[in-house]
Amino acid sequence: MPKAASTPSLPLNGLFPIAKPSGPSSMKCIDSITPLLLDSRLFDDPVKRSQPQSRNKRKKNLTHMGLKIGQGGTLDPLADGVLVIGVNRGTKHLNQFLECSKEYESIGLLGATTTSFDSHDPVISTASWEHVTKEDIEKVLDQFRGEILQTPPIFSALKMDGKPLYEYAREGKPLPRPIPVRKCQVSIDLVDFRPASVAPGDGGHEYHWPTERLDAEGKKMFRKLTDIVSEAQHKGEGAAASAADAEEEAANNNNADSAVPTTTTGEGEDAKVKVVEPLMPDLEAPDYPEISPKTGLRPPTFTVRMTVSSGTYVRSIVHDIGVALGCGAHVVKLTRTRQGEFSLHGDEEVLSAISTASPEVGTSKVEGGEESSLAIPDGPTGGCVPWNVWERAIADHEAEKANEEKERKEAIASGMSAEDIHMYYSKEAVEKKKREGELKEWEKEVLRRFKPVPVPINGGHGFHPV
């Protein structure tokens, strides 16, 4: 039976999940909500904020303003879903979310491949897609299940010598060295196969191919970059296979009988790893129209649900599925539905443990030596803080700031005394009002999902366990 909800101390130290929308980057989302956190009594640390800062000390993570904030694994601008936020001492616990398994749902649109494997970049090839069935996709998925060796795509944020790979690709510059392969664990299932909409409301999808096309020079550069990726793949394959004896290696290499070029490596049946070769679409094939000349329809989508280990590139898997089908595909929607114990839609068993069974945490002293704590508000728990909650909060916060400034100017213009202006409009007065006011909607939503981390007991060196 779960314990009663614990009362978190202020300022909060821990983790909470937000539902990142598609479009902005992860950092832009964090930057958008940071002013709210800085002005909230939940996260503000007056003691830390009042401490003098060394001139030579680089100010980062807003520590000098009484707040530290970070994220537990970035999402591409196209992607939406779970984004874990760490605040104050919670930032020290974010590494666990970089290494944990994650769940995704991804929608792939057939018929076209793109440079970045998603809908944000130009099309590099198109092909006839009418022959593809749901059963065809099911068969192809078998090649991506289990332990595989995958090469990160050239259009990725993975850094080489401090520079993201996508910058090398967009600038057309050669890589300093081949991209190293990585071992990934993948569980994947097909959950939907949907034709395009013909009439509004008929249940079909509304996705379209990107309108931009890669020119001949761009295709030439893309082929060159893909060759570099392929070189890294073969080096990784050779390194993984070196531990196997010649007889087993030969047997494994004779096993590649699928449309997806793969080999297996390792020692013994339990140690085999699939090496998924990077697949290159036919860049010389003539363009095929998005609206089929045979049926008058647009291509269908397929939706896959994956549980993957850290470092797996979901876009690459969707791209390779499309090329293996003979028509190409690219990601039009990518949603992270779970990261560690945090779920996008809520898992009552897991999230109940987070929100109601957290142990007591130490108290934190606020300015003036008072101890401050808050009870978790009543209401549903679980899932992530919806982005529309943040949008409303951001709009209200900006309006509130503008109104405060307007009232202050009107007070000065009316001849109000300096003492009264200080009493009502000084920074201290605003802080006092903030501490005494009711919790805002977004603050309640965060508290319902907040996972505290160990904090010192009354400023000492001991820590309460999580």
XYZ file of C-alpha atoms in Angstrom:
466
model
C 0.000 0.000 0.000
C 1.509 3.370 -0.989
C 2.553 5.792 1.687
C 0.856 9.119 2.135
C 2.176 11.846 -0.105
C 5.323 13.344 1.316
C 5.725 17.062 1.770
C 8.571 18.388 -0.374
C 10.826 21.095 0.977
C 11.680 24.346 -0.728
C 13.486 24.961 -2.918
C 12.655 21.759 -4.781
C 15.529 19.450 -5.672
C 14.667 16.730 -8.135
C 13.167 15.735 -11.441
C 9.924 16.177 -13.343
C 8.820 15.358 -16.911
C 7.360 17.769 -19.436
C 5.676 16.940 -22.738
C 7.882 18.603 -25.345
C 5.986 19.649 -28.501
C 7.196 19.096 -32.051
C 8.867 22.168 -33.540
C 11.100 23.865 -30.974
C 14.361 22.341 -29.785
C 14.668 20.881 -26.299
C 16.788 23.825 -25.176
C 14.293 26.334 -26.529
C 11.558 24.648 -24.492
C 13.710 24.842 -21.367
C 14.550 28.478 -22.067
C 10.808 29.189 -22.425
C 9.897 27.817 -18.999
C 13.003 29.025 -17.134
C 11.545 32.503 -16.324
C 8.607 30.740 -14.661
C 10.904 28.615 -12.516
C 13.048 31.618 -11.576
C 9.972 33.511 -10.364
C 8.453 30.541 -8.523
C 8.831 29.923 -4.815
C 9.097 26.226 -5.640
C 12.590 26.525 -7.126
C 14.037 29.801 -5.933
C 16.911 29.491 -3.458
C 17.381 32.902 -1.783
C 20.410 31.698 0.181
C 22.251 30.599 -2.952
C 21.149 33.697 -4.825
C 22.458 35.969 -2.077
C 25.914 34.396 -2.024
C 28.623 36.503 -3.678
C 29.927 35.150 -6.967
C 33.603 35.075 -7.861
C 34.446 37.232 -10.854
C 36.563 34.430 -12.276
C 33.848 31.824 -11.827
C 31.897 31.102 -14.957
C 28.209 31.535 -14.285
C 26.207 28.704 -15.751
C 22.969 26.842 -15.123
C 21.606 30.063 -13.593
C 23.254 29.133 -10.272
C 23.954 32.796 -9.609
C 20.189 33.428 -9.812
C 19.301 30.699 -7.323
C 18.471 27.944 -9.829
C 20.178 25.055 -11.619
C 18.320 23.400 -14.492
C 19.179 20.692 -17.004
C 17.676 18.002 -19.216
C 18.003 14.229 -19.265
C 18.471 13.619 -22.986
C 17.615 15.984 -25.823
C 14.909 15.497 -28.442
C 15.178 16.621 -32.070
C 12.984 19.599 -33.024
C 10.715 17.220 -35.003
C 10.270 14.913 -32.014
C 7.814 15.351 -29.180
C 7.155 13.538 -25.934
C 8.897 12.933 -22.621
C 11.629 15.397 -21.701
C 13.008 14.941 -18.174
C 13.940 18.174 -16.395
C 16.322 18.298 -13.448
C 16.367 21.254 -11.061
C 18.956 22.211 -8.440
C 20.454 18.999 -6.994
C 18.296 17.041 -9.405
C 20.693 17.985 -12.211
C 23.251 15.589 -10.693
C 20.851 12.685 -11.346
C 20.210 13.337 -15.052
C 22.913 10.997 -16.336
C 20.757 7.996 -15.483
C 18.288 9.121 -18.158
C 20.988 9.199 -20.818
C 21.758 5.512 -20.243
C 18.254 4.144 -19.610
C 15.992 2.412 -22.129
C 13.432 4.535 -23.948
C 10.165 3.918 -25.775
C 9.132 5.643 -28.997
C 6.271 5.674 -31.453
C 7.274 6.732 -34.945
C 5.233 7.268 -38.104
C 7.000 6.619 -41.394
C 5.681 7.864 -44.748
C 6.421 5.540 -47.666
C 7.774 6.422 -51.101
C 10.421 9.053 -50.371
C 13.774 9.149 -48.603
C 15.279 12.353 -47.215
C 18.775 13.494 -46.268
C 18.035 13.582 -42.530
C 15.615 10.612 -42.642
C 12.780 12.909 -41.500
C 10.389 15.425 -43.024
C 12.459 18.511 -42.151
C 14.990 18.103 -44.967
C 15.038 17.613 -48.764
C 13.968 14.469 -50.605
C 16.860 12.572 -52.191
C 14.901 9.840 -53.982
C 11.367 8.617 -54.632
C 10.047 5.254 -55.804
C 6.854 3.333 -56.488
C 5.197 2.328 -53.229
C 1.925 0.697 -54.377
C 3.287 -2.822 -53.921
C 3.900 -2.480 -50.170
C 1.489 -4.245 -47.810
C 1.183 -4.430 -44.047
C 2.514 -7.982 -44.198
C 5.621 -6.796 -46.087
C 6.453 -4.385 -43.281
C 5.949 -7.062 -40.632
C 8.498 -9.283 -42.385
C 11.085 -6.512 -42.667
C 10.830 -5.661 -38.961
C 12.352 -9.034 -38.048
C 15.721 -7.719 -39.248
C 15.747 -4.970 -36.622
C 14.756 -6.939 -33.546
C 17.292 -7.896 -30.910
C 20.875 -6.721 -30.549
C 22.202 -4.816 -33.556
C 25.233 -2.746 -34.496
C 24.084 0.621 -35.838
C 25.995 3.530 -37.336
C 24.649 6.974 -36.346
C 23.361 8.931 -39.368
C 25.482 11.710 -40.797
C 22.612 14.107 -40.072
C 22.695 13.720 -36.284
C 23.702 15.818 -33.281
C 26.466 13.379 -32.357
C 29.668 15.389 -32.013
C 33.055 14.666 -33.561
C 35.922 16.868 -32.394
C 33.360 19.117 -30.717
C 31.264 19.650 -33.856
C 27.867 18.025 -34.577
C 27.874 15.609 -37.521
C 25.018 17.461 -39.206
C 27.227 20.545 -39.489
C 29.858 18.567 -41.417
C 27.079 17.268 -43.673
C 25.452 20.633 -44.348
C 28.804 22.292 -44.992
C 29.926 19.432 -47.245
C 33.111 18.996 -45.239
C 34.871 15.627 -44.835
C 34.757 13.974 -41.420
C 37.970 13.816 -39.376
C 37.477 10.025 -39.110
C 34.786 7.394 -39.683
C 31.713 7.427 -37.450
C 32.046 4.609 -34.893
C 29.297 1.994 -34.763
C 27.354 1.340 -31.567
C 25.612 -1.692 -30.130
C 21.854 -1.262 -29.657
C 19.050 -3.384 -28.274
C 15.777 -2.987 -30.175
C 12.255 -4.290 -29.677
C 9.934 -3.156 -32.472
C 6.320 -3.821 -33.481
C 4.003 -2.518 -36.180
C 0.944 -0.871 -34.602
C -0.717 0.825 -37.584
C -0.759 0.867 -41.398
C -2.875 3.730 -42.719
C -3.733 4.958 -46.219
C -3.763 8.649 -47.026
C -6.949 10.639 -46.586
C -9.130 10.878 -49.689
C -11.906 12.957 -48.166
C -11.861 15.033 -44.949
C -12.687 12.951 -41.892
C -12.329 9.562 -43.557
C -9.675 8.419 -41.068
C -6.736 8.599 -43.452
C -3.503 10.450 -42.743
C -2.685 13.998 -43.899
C 1.112 13.756 -44.216
C 2.885 14.815 -47.427
C 6.387 14.427 -48.809
C 8.695 17.445 -48.357
C 8.490 19.753 -51.370
C 12.243 20.465 -51.519
C 14.413 18.160 -53.655
C 18.161 17.576 -53.493
C 19.931 18.674 -56.685
C 22.591 16.647 -58.551
C 25.489 18.239 -56.665
C 23.721 17.618 -53.366
C 23.170 13.960 -54.264
C 26.838 13.591 -55.101
C 27.817 14.953 -51.684
C 25.236 12.771 -49.943
C 26.660 9.668 -51.616
C 30.155 10.665 -50.489
C 28.977 11.132 -46.908
C 27.131 7.815 -46.977
C 30.295 6.059 -48.161
C 32.074 7.424 -45.088
C 29.312 6.028 -42.874
C 29.550 2.669 -44.662
C 33.312 2.591 -44.059
C 32.725 3.005 -40.329
C 30.105 0.256 -40.407
C 32.512 -2.256 -41.935
C 35.232 -1.356 -39.449
C 32.795 -1.875 -36.588
C 31.696 -5.177 -38.052
C 35.273 -6.363 -38.329
C 36.028 -5.400 -34.732
C 32.954 -7.211 -33.434
C 33.712 -10.311 -35.481
C 37.342 -10.614 -34.418
C 36.417 -12.595 -31.328
C 34.647 -15.323 -33.312
C 36.487 -18.276 -34.808
C 36.692 -18.669 -38.595
C 34.166 -21.477 -38.797
C 31.431 -19.629 -36.904
C 32.129 -16.386 -38.767
C 31.747 -18.141 -42.111
C 28.496 -19.732 -41.022
C 27.115 -16.428 -39.849
C 28.031 -14.649 -43.071
C 26.159 -17.258 -45.063
C 22.999 -16.478 -43.120
C 22.221 -13.151 -44.810
C 19.140 -14.003 -46.816
C 16.940 -10.972 -46.227
C 16.298 -7.727 -48.070
C 18.237 -5.897 -45.357
C 22.014 -6.540 -45.564
C 22.949 -7.976 -42.149
C 25.579 -10.229 -40.641
C 25.887 -11.714 -37.179
C 28.922 -11.651 -34.954
C 30.064 -12.835 -31.543
C 30.834 -15.985 -29.628
C 28.080 -18.549 -29.300
C 24.353 -18.286 -29.931
C 23.753 -15.959 -26.994
C 26.399 -13.455 -28.119
C 25.309 -12.896 -31.724
C 24.851 -9.316 -32.860
C 23.172 -8.232 -36.089
C 25.144 -5.736 -38.132
C 22.637 -3.621 -40.037
C 24.364 -2.174 -43.087
C 23.520 1.465 -43.911
C 21.187 1.307 -46.895
C 21.526 3.640 -49.885
C 18.466 4.392 -52.010
C 18.858 4.497 -55.779
C 19.873 8.117 -56.352
C 19.830 7.685 -60.127
C 16.241 6.421 -60.329
C 13.750 8.774 -61.999
C 11.417 10.702 -59.725
C 8.151 8.987 -58.898
C 5.101 11.176 -58.174
C 3.559 11.370 -54.715
C 0.105 10.826 -56.239
C 0.181 7.381 -57.826
C -0.438 7.310 -61.597
C -1.876 3.823 -61.045
C -4.399 4.503 -58.267
C -4.627 8.282 -57.891
C -3.817 7.883 -54.189
C -0.984 9.146 -52.010
C 1.328 6.719 -50.151
C 0.342 5.175 -46.806
C 2.055 5.527 -43.450
C 3.182 2.869 -41.018
C 3.493 3.338 -37.266
C 6.038 1.385 -35.251
C 6.451 1.187 -31.487
C 9.992 0.618 -30.236
C 11.759 0.026 -26.970
C 15.421 0.809 -27.531
C 18.631 1.043 -25.565
C 20.560 4.263 -25.154
C 22.102 5.659 -28.330
C 19.691 4.072 -30.828
C 18.685 6.243 -33.790
C 14.999 5.644 -34.483
C 15.068 7.703 -37.690
C 17.723 5.389 -39.123
C 15.565 2.339 -38.464
C 12.531 3.879 -40.201
C 14.737 4.906 -43.149
C 16.222 1.409 -43.450
C 12.771 -0.176 -43.296
C 11.692 1.960 -46.245
C 14.755 1.159 -48.357
C 14.403 -2.555 -47.552
C 10.810 -2.366 -48.820
C 12.097 -1.025 -52.125
C 10.349 2.333 -51.975
C 11.975 4.380 -49.237
C 10.426 6.047 -46.198
C 11.049 8.933 -43.834
C 9.877 9.923 -40.353
C 6.958 12.354 -40.226
C 6.248 12.005 -36.495
C 8.428 10.796 -33.639
C 7.198 10.627 -30.053
C 9.174 9.559 -26.998
C 6.517 7.841 -24.900
C 8.735 6.758 -22.019
C 12.133 7.604 -20.607
C 13.154 5.528 -17.623
C 10.288 5.602 -15.132
C 8.658 8.677 -16.669
C 5.817 8.041 -19.105
C 4.107 10.431 -21.509
C 0.608 9.099 -20.979
C 0.969 7.808 -17.435
C 1.533 4.434 -15.886
C -0.503 4.309 -12.725
C 1.626 1.674 -11.016
C 4.981 3.321 -11.709
C 3.843 6.910 -11.408
C 1.919 6.237 -8.217
C 5.209 5.108 -6.708
C 6.851 8.339 -7.835
C 4.171 10.738 -6.652
C 2.847 9.086 -3.478
C 5.513 6.758 -2.144
C 8.497 9.089 -2.153
C 10.225 9.131 1.252
C 10.485 12.186 3.425
C 13.073 14.717 2.334
C 15.106 17.160 4.395
C 13.872 20.662 5.067
C 15.483 23.682 3.435
C 15.818 27.033 5.083
C 14.655 30.045 3.149
C 15.631 33.664 3.584
C 15.215 34.749 7.177
C 15.909 31.289 8.565
C 12.363 29.974 8.120
C 11.689 26.449 6.972
C 9.334 26.120 4.044
C 7.482 23.145 2.610
C 4.419 22.410 0.496
C 1.961 19.555 0.351
C 1.408 17.868 -2.997
C -1.919 19.175 -4.396
C -4.857 16.829 -4.804
C -5.656 15.663 -8.319
C -4.526 13.144 -10.916
C -0.849 12.284 -11.072
C 1.236 10.634 -13.735
C 2.262 11.411 -17.275
C 4.061 14.626 -18.204
C 3.151 18.251 -17.647
C 1.274 19.069 -20.899
C 2.827 21.771 -23.039
C -0.435 23.749 -23.222
C -0.139 24.221 -19.450
C 3.254 25.842 -20.013
C 1.912 27.982 -22.869
C -0.828 29.381 -20.631
C 1.673 29.949 -17.836
C 4.134 31.770 -20.113
C 1.387 34.056 -21.441
C 0.103 34.788 -17.907
C 3.628 35.430 -16.644
C 4.374 37.942 -19.401
C 1.047 39.697 -18.814
C 1.704 39.769 -15.061
C 5.139 41.316 -15.530
C 3.769 43.923 -17.910
C 0.969 44.765 -15.476
C 3.400 45.113 -12.548
C 5.530 47.535 -14.533
C 2.459 49.508 -15.604
C 1.216 49.799 -12.011
C 4.671 50.888 -10.803
C 4.866 53.639 -13.425
C 1.336 54.811 -12.625
C 2.215 54.927 -8.928
C 5.272 57.066 -9.625
C 3.235 59.366 -11.902
C 0.536 59.753 -9.249
C 3.037 61.128 -6.756
C 3.104 58.104 -4.446
C 5.829 58.403 -1.833
C 9.107 56.578 -2.273
C 8.387 54.580 0.889
C 5.027 53.358 -0.435
C 6.498 52.534 -3.844
C 9.175 50.466 -2.103
C 6.543 48.795 0.079
C 4.394 47.654 -2.869
C 6.694 47.432 -5.876
C 10.212 46.662 -4.651
C 11.855 43.333 -5.431
C 11.397 42.287 -1.818
C 7.680 43.105 -1.946
C 7.219 41.118 -5.141
C 9.092 38.167 -3.582
C 6.882 38.287 -0.466
C 3.738 38.347 -2.593
C 5.039 35.387 -4.592
C 5.658 33.323 -1.447
C 2.236 34.082 0.003
C 0.129 33.698 -3.127
C -1.711 30.598 -4.244
C 0.075 28.020 -6.357
C -0.367 28.507 -10.073
C -1.726 25.823 -12.383
C 1.705 24.845 -13.718
C 3.185 24.667 -10.209
C 0.470 22.235 -9.134
C 1.050 20.124 -12.244
C 4.781 19.943 -11.521
C 4.267 19.027 -7.860
C 1.965 16.150 -8.802
C 4.734 14.597 -10.901
C 7.808 15.678 -8.980
C 10.430 13.129 -7.963
C 12.640 14.471 -5.160
C 16.312 13.554 -4.799
C 18.468 13.404 -1.633
C 19.041 16.724 0.101
C 21.190 17.587 3.119
C 19.501 17.289 6.501
C 19.133 20.801 7.913
C 22.200 21.986 6.031
C 24.420 19.159 7.313
C 26.422 16.562 5.408
C 23.982 13.708 5.929
C 21.432 12.877 3.230
C 17.985 11.398 3.320
C 17.689 8.408 0.938
C 15.416 8.549 -2.073
